[in-house]
């Protein structure tokens, strides 16, 4: 794999992890590490063998609202904690929201194939800087909003 592609994917993965972490930390009482795990979960599709084909490709089934809802419901059924379900929903939803704006988009109406996308460079330098700035701001806000331990 070429260096440019490695750097691009590293930045994209780091962004999904940070945004998921910040959202879970900022808006739930769940362990914010859930934001990292579930913020990255849709990209498990990079591990699918290429020969399998649609919908087991990158931006296939794991990048759909159907997948997200299934995972959130499954997590809630396992742990029966609303904060965990909310954390999973925020992290997965952030990944889908970010990727839906990119040139490739996501399959919002899966199993129907759609190809609409606004085509924004959401993993480009400007958007990445914006996402990181907002996420760090959310983390700082959450730290300031917590009552002191005195």
PDB file of C-alpha atoms in Angstrom:
ATOM      1  CA  UNK A   1       0.000   0.000   0.000  1.00  0.00           C
ATOM      2  CA  UNK A   2       1.390   3.419  -0.905  1.00  0.00           C
ATOM      3  CA  UNK A   3       2.342   5.948   1.765  1.00  0.00           C
ATOM      4  CA  UNK A   4      -0.343   8.471   0.730  1.00  0.00           C
ATOM      5  CA  UNK A   5      -3.086   5.864   1.170  1.00  0.00           C
ATOM      6  CA  UNK A   6      -1.693   4.790   4.563  1.00  0.00           C
ATOM      7  CA  UNK A   7      -1.654   8.398   5.786  1.00  0.00           C
ATOM      8  CA  UNK A   8      -5.176   9.010   4.464  1.00  0.00           C
ATOM      9  CA  UNK A   9      -6.574   5.926   6.212  1.00  0.00           C
ATOM     10  CA  UNK A  10      -4.709   6.709   9.430  1.00  0.00           C
ATOM     11  CA  UNK A  11      -6.233  10.201   9.473  1.00  0.00           C
ATOM     12  CA  UNK A  12      -9.707   8.882   8.689  1.00  0.00           C
ATOM     13  CA  UNK A  13      -9.534   6.188  11.377  1.00  0.00           C
ATOM     14  CA  UNK A  14      -8.181   8.649  13.952  1.00  0.00           C
ATOM     15  CA  UNK A  15     -10.955  11.104  13.108  1.00  0.00           C
ATOM     16  CA  UNK A  16     -13.715   8.502  13.473  1.00  0.00           C
ATOM     17  CA  UNK A  17     -12.210   7.351  16.784  1.00  0.00           C
ATOM     18  CA  UNK A  18     -11.845  10.882  18.175  1.00  0.00           C
ATOM     19  CA  UNK A  19     -15.307  12.029  17.120  1.00  0.00           C
ATOM     20  CA  UNK A  20     -16.900   8.885  18.596  1.00  0.00           C
ATOM     21  CA  UNK A  21     -14.946   9.284  21.831  1.00  0.00           C
ATOM     22  CA  UNK A  22     -15.835  12.975  22.164  1.00  0.00           C
ATOM     23  CA  UNK A  23     -19.542  12.417  21.502  1.00  0.00           C
ATOM     24  CA  UNK A  24     -19.811   9.568  24.009  1.00  0.00           C
ATOM     25  CA  UNK A  25     -17.801  11.481  26.623  1.00  0.00           C
ATOM     26  CA  UNK A  26     -19.717  14.675  26.002  1.00  0.00           C
ATOM     27  CA  UNK A  27     -23.274  13.388  25.903  1.00  0.00           C
ATOM     28  CA  UNK A  28     -23.464  10.135  27.883  1.00  0.00           C
ATOM     29  CA  UNK A  29     -22.252   8.646  31.136  1.00  0.00           C
ATOM     30  CA  UNK A  30     -21.021   5.523  29.345  1.00  0.00           C
ATOM     31  CA  UNK A  31     -17.359   4.585  29.030  1.00  0.00           C
ATOM     32  CA  UNK A  32     -16.024   6.857  26.256  1.00  0.00           C
ATOM     33  CA  UNK A  33     -13.900   4.002  24.920  1.00  0.00           C
ATOM     34  CA  UNK A  34     -17.174   2.723  23.464  1.00  0.00           C
ATOM     35  CA  UNK A  35     -17.002   5.762  21.193  1.00  0.00           C
ATOM     36  CA  UNK A  36     -13.643   4.642  19.840  1.00  0.00           C
ATOM     37  CA  UNK A  37     -14.726   1.040  19.261  1.00  0.00           C
ATOM     38  CA  UNK A  38     -18.112   1.791  17.731  1.00  0.00           C
ATOM     39  CA  UNK A  39     -16.842   4.888  15.922  1.00  0.00           C
ATOM     40  CA  UNK A  40     -14.465   2.570  14.054  1.00  0.00           C
ATOM     41  CA  UNK A  41     -16.765  -0.463  13.762  1.00  0.00           C
ATOM     42  CA  UNK A  42     -18.180   0.284  10.282  1.00  0.00           C
ATOM     43  CA  UNK A  43     -14.646   0.119   8.871  1.00  0.00           C
ATOM     44  CA  UNK A  44     -14.402  -3.544   9.839  1.00  0.00           C
ATOM     45  CA  UNK A  45     -15.402  -3.988   6.197  1.00  0.00           C
ATOM     46  CA  UNK A  46     -11.766  -3.400   5.241  1.00  0.00           C
ATOM     47  CA  UNK A  47     -11.201  -6.934   6.544  1.00  0.00           C
ATOM     48  CA  UNK A  48     -13.736  -8.536   4.193  1.00  0.00           C
ATOM     49  CA  UNK A  49     -12.155 -10.569   1.373  1.00  0.00           C
ATOM     50  CA  UNK A  50     -12.411  -8.669  -1.919  1.00  0.00           C
ATOM     51  CA  UNK A  51     -13.706 -11.752  -3.730  1.00  0.00           C
ATOM     52  CA  UNK A  52     -16.916 -11.801  -1.667  1.00  0.00           C
ATOM     53  CA  UNK A  53     -18.386  -8.739  -3.390  1.00  0.00           C
ATOM     54  CA  UNK A  54     -21.428  -6.582  -2.666  1.00  0.00           C
ATOM     55  CA  UNK A  55     -22.636  -5.914   0.048  1.00  0.00           C
ATOM     56  CA  UNK A  56     -19.486  -7.123   1.839  1.00  0.00           C
ATOM     57  CA  UNK A  57     -17.252  -4.372   0.492  1.00  0.00           C
ATOM     58  CA  UNK A  58     -16.034  -1.089   1.914  1.00  0.00           C
ATOM     59  CA  UNK A  59     -19.027   1.220   2.350  1.00  0.00           C
ATOM     60  CA  UNK A  60     -21.333  -1.745   1.915  1.00  0.00           C
ATOM     61  CA  UNK A  61     -23.486  -3.301   4.605  1.00  0.00           C
ATOM     62  CA  UNK A  62     -21.502  -1.977   7.577  1.00  0.00           C
ATOM     63  CA  UNK A  63     -22.078   1.585   6.389  1.00  0.00           C
ATOM     64  CA  UNK A  64     -25.872   1.454   6.487  1.00  0.00           C
ATOM     65  CA  UNK A  65     -28.501   2.634   8.953  1.00  0.00           C
ATOM     66  CA  UNK A  66     -29.816  -0.940   9.027  1.00  0.00           C
ATOM     67  CA  UNK A  67     -26.440  -2.143  10.339  1.00  0.00           C
ATOM     68  CA  UNK A  68     -26.291   0.679  12.901  1.00  0.00           C
ATOM     69  CA  UNK A  69     -29.792   0.014  14.221  1.00  0.00           C
ATOM     70  CA  UNK A  70     -29.077  -3.715  14.424  1.00  0.00           C
ATOM     71  CA  UNK A  71     -25.892  -3.120  16.430  1.00  0.00           C
ATOM     72  CA  UNK A  72     -27.561  -0.597  18.774  1.00  0.00           C
ATOM     73  CA  UNK A  73     -30.525  -2.887  19.438  1.00  0.00           C
ATOM     74  CA  UNK A  74     -28.191  -5.847  19.921  1.00  0.00           C
ATOM     75  CA  UNK A  75     -26.040  -3.931  22.414  1.00  0.00           C
ATOM     76  CA  UNK A  76     -29.099  -2.806  24.340  1.00  0.00           C
ATOM     77  CA  UNK A  77     -30.440  -6.363  24.419  1.00  0.00           C
ATOM     78  CA  UNK A  78     -27.127  -7.578  25.847  1.00  0.00           C
ATOM     79  CA  UNK A  79     -26.468  -4.945  28.518  1.00  0.00           C
ATOM     80  CA  UNK A  80     -29.880  -3.317  29.108  1.00  0.00           C
ATOM     81  CA  UNK A  81     -28.332   0.106  29.744  1.00  0.00           C
ATOM     82  CA  UNK A  82     -29.643   3.145  27.930  1.00  0.00           C
ATOM     83  CA  UNK A  83     -26.340   5.004  28.305  1.00  0.00           C
ATOM     84  CA  UNK A  84     -24.521   2.204  26.487  1.00  0.00           C
ATOM     85  CA  UNK A  85     -27.118   2.106  23.715  1.00  0.00           C
ATOM     86  CA  UNK A  86     -26.901   5.896  23.384  1.00  0.00           C
ATOM     87  CA  UNK A  87     -23.105   5.708  23.253  1.00  0.00           C
ATOM     88  CA  UNK A  88     -23.190   3.055  20.544  1.00  0.00           C
ATOM     89  CA  UNK A  89     -25.764   5.043  18.560  1.00  0.00           C
ATOM     90  CA  UNK A  90     -23.758   8.274  18.801  1.00  0.00           C
ATOM     91  CA  UNK A  91     -20.493   6.628  17.761  1.00  0.00           C
ATOM     92  CA  UNK A  92     -21.944   4.604  14.884  1.00  0.00           C
ATOM     93  CA  UNK A  93     -24.120   7.516  13.806  1.00  0.00           C
ATOM     94  CA  UNK A  94     -21.143   9.859  13.712  1.00  0.00           C
ATOM     95  CA  UNK A  95     -19.261   7.476  11.434  1.00  0.00           C
ATOM     96  CA  UNK A  96     -22.211   7.177   9.068  1.00  0.00           C
ATOM     97  CA  UNK A  97     -22.842  10.931   9.100  1.00  0.00           C
ATOM     98  CA  UNK A  98     -19.231  11.743   8.267  1.00  0.00           C
ATOM     99  CA  UNK A  99     -18.946   9.136   5.520  1.00  0.00           C
ATOM    100  CA  UNK A 100     -22.338   9.990   4.031  1.00  0.00           C
ATOM    101  CA  UNK A 101     -21.003  13.421   3.108  1.00  0.00           C
ATOM    102  CA  UNK A 102     -17.965  12.059   1.260  1.00  0.00           C
ATOM    103  CA  UNK A 103     -17.845  11.589  -2.520  1.00  0.00           C
ATOM    104  CA  UNK A 104     -18.623   7.858  -2.215  1.00  0.00           C
ATOM    105  CA  UNK A 105     -21.400   8.365   0.356  1.00  0.00           C
ATOM    106  CA  UNK A 106     -23.199   5.488   2.067  1.00  0.00           C
ATOM    107  CA  UNK A 107     -26.206   3.335   1.236  1.00  0.00           C
ATOM    108  CA  UNK A 108     -28.919   5.098   3.267  1.00  0.00           C
ATOM    109  CA  UNK A 109     -31.689   2.975   1.748  1.00  0.00           C
ATOM    110  CA  UNK A 110     -29.938  -0.403   1.896  1.00  0.00           C
ATOM    111  CA  UNK A 111     -30.747  -2.936   0.511  1.00  0.00           C
ATOM    112  CA  UNK A 112     -31.637  -0.543  -2.293  1.00  0.00           C
ATOM    113  CA  UNK A 113     -28.550   0.769  -4.076  1.00  0.00           C
ATOM    114  CA  UNK A 114     -28.309   4.549  -4.149  1.00  0.00           C
ATOM    115  CA  UNK A 115     -25.519   6.745  -5.414  1.00  0.00           C
ATOM    116  CA  UNK A 116     -26.352  10.245  -4.196  1.00  0.00           C
ATOM    117  CA  UNK A 117     -23.701  12.127  -2.250  1.00  0.00           C
ATOM    118  CA  UNK A 118     -22.867  15.810  -1.748  1.00  0.00           C
ATOM    119  CA  UNK A 119     -19.262  14.867  -2.524  1.00  0.00           C
ATOM    120  CA  UNK A 120     -17.525  16.759   0.270  1.00  0.00           C
ATOM    121  CA  UNK A 121     -13.905  16.057   1.171  1.00  0.00           C
ATOM    122  CA  UNK A 122     -14.806  15.043   4.741  1.00  0.00           C
ATOM    123  CA  UNK A 123     -11.481  13.285   5.214  1.00  0.00           C
ATOM    124  CA  UNK A 124      -9.508  16.132   3.650  1.00  0.00           C
ATOM    125  CA  UNK A 125      -7.333  18.502   5.699  1.00  0.00           C
ATOM    126  CA  UNK A 126      -9.931  21.251   6.208  1.00  0.00           C
ATOM    127  CA  UNK A 127     -12.793  18.976   7.263  1.00  0.00           C
ATOM    128  CA  UNK A 128     -10.486  16.889   9.439  1.00  0.00           C
ATOM    129  CA  UNK A 129      -9.226  20.012  11.206  1.00  0.00           C
ATOM    130  CA  UNK A 130     -12.820  21.143  11.757  1.00  0.00           C
ATOM    131  CA  UNK A 131     -13.917  17.742  13.124  1.00  0.00           C
ATOM    132  CA  UNK A 132     -10.895  17.554  15.431  1.00  0.00           C
ATOM    133  CA  UNK A 133     -11.410  21.130  16.662  1.00  0.00           C
ATOM    134  CA  UNK A 134     -15.082  20.544  17.463  1.00  0.00           C
ATOM    135  CA  UNK A 135     -14.300  17.197  19.135  1.00  0.00           C
ATOM    136  CA  UNK A 136     -11.532  18.653  21.295  1.00  0.00           C
ATOM    137  CA  UNK A 137     -13.799  21.581  22.155  1.00  0.00           C
ATOM    138  CA  UNK A 138     -16.500  19.131  23.226  1.00  0.00           C
ATOM    139  CA  UNK A 139     -14.012  17.265  25.398  1.00  0.00           C
ATOM    140  CA  UNK A 140     -12.846  20.505  27.018  1.00  0.00           C
ATOM    141  CA  UNK A 141     -16.443  21.634  27.569  1.00  0.00           C
ATOM    142  CA  UNK A 142     -17.298  18.328  29.198  1.00  0.00           C
ATOM    143  CA  UNK A 143     -14.300  18.611  31.555  1.00  0.00           C
ATOM    144  CA  UNK A 144     -15.323  22.147  32.545  1.00  0.00           C
ATOM    145  CA  UNK A 145     -18.973  21.135  33.006  1.00  0.00           C
ATOM    146  CA  UNK A 146     -18.222  18.394  35.552  1.00  0.00           C
ATOM    147  CA  UNK A 147     -18.586  19.330  39.208  1.00  0.00           C
ATOM    148  CA  UNK A 148     -15.321  19.645  41.110  1.00  0.00           C
ATOM    149  CA  UNK A 149     -14.277  16.879  43.476  1.00  0.00           C
ATOM    150  CA  UNK A 150     -13.702  19.246  46.407  1.00  0.00           C
TER     151      UNK A 150
END
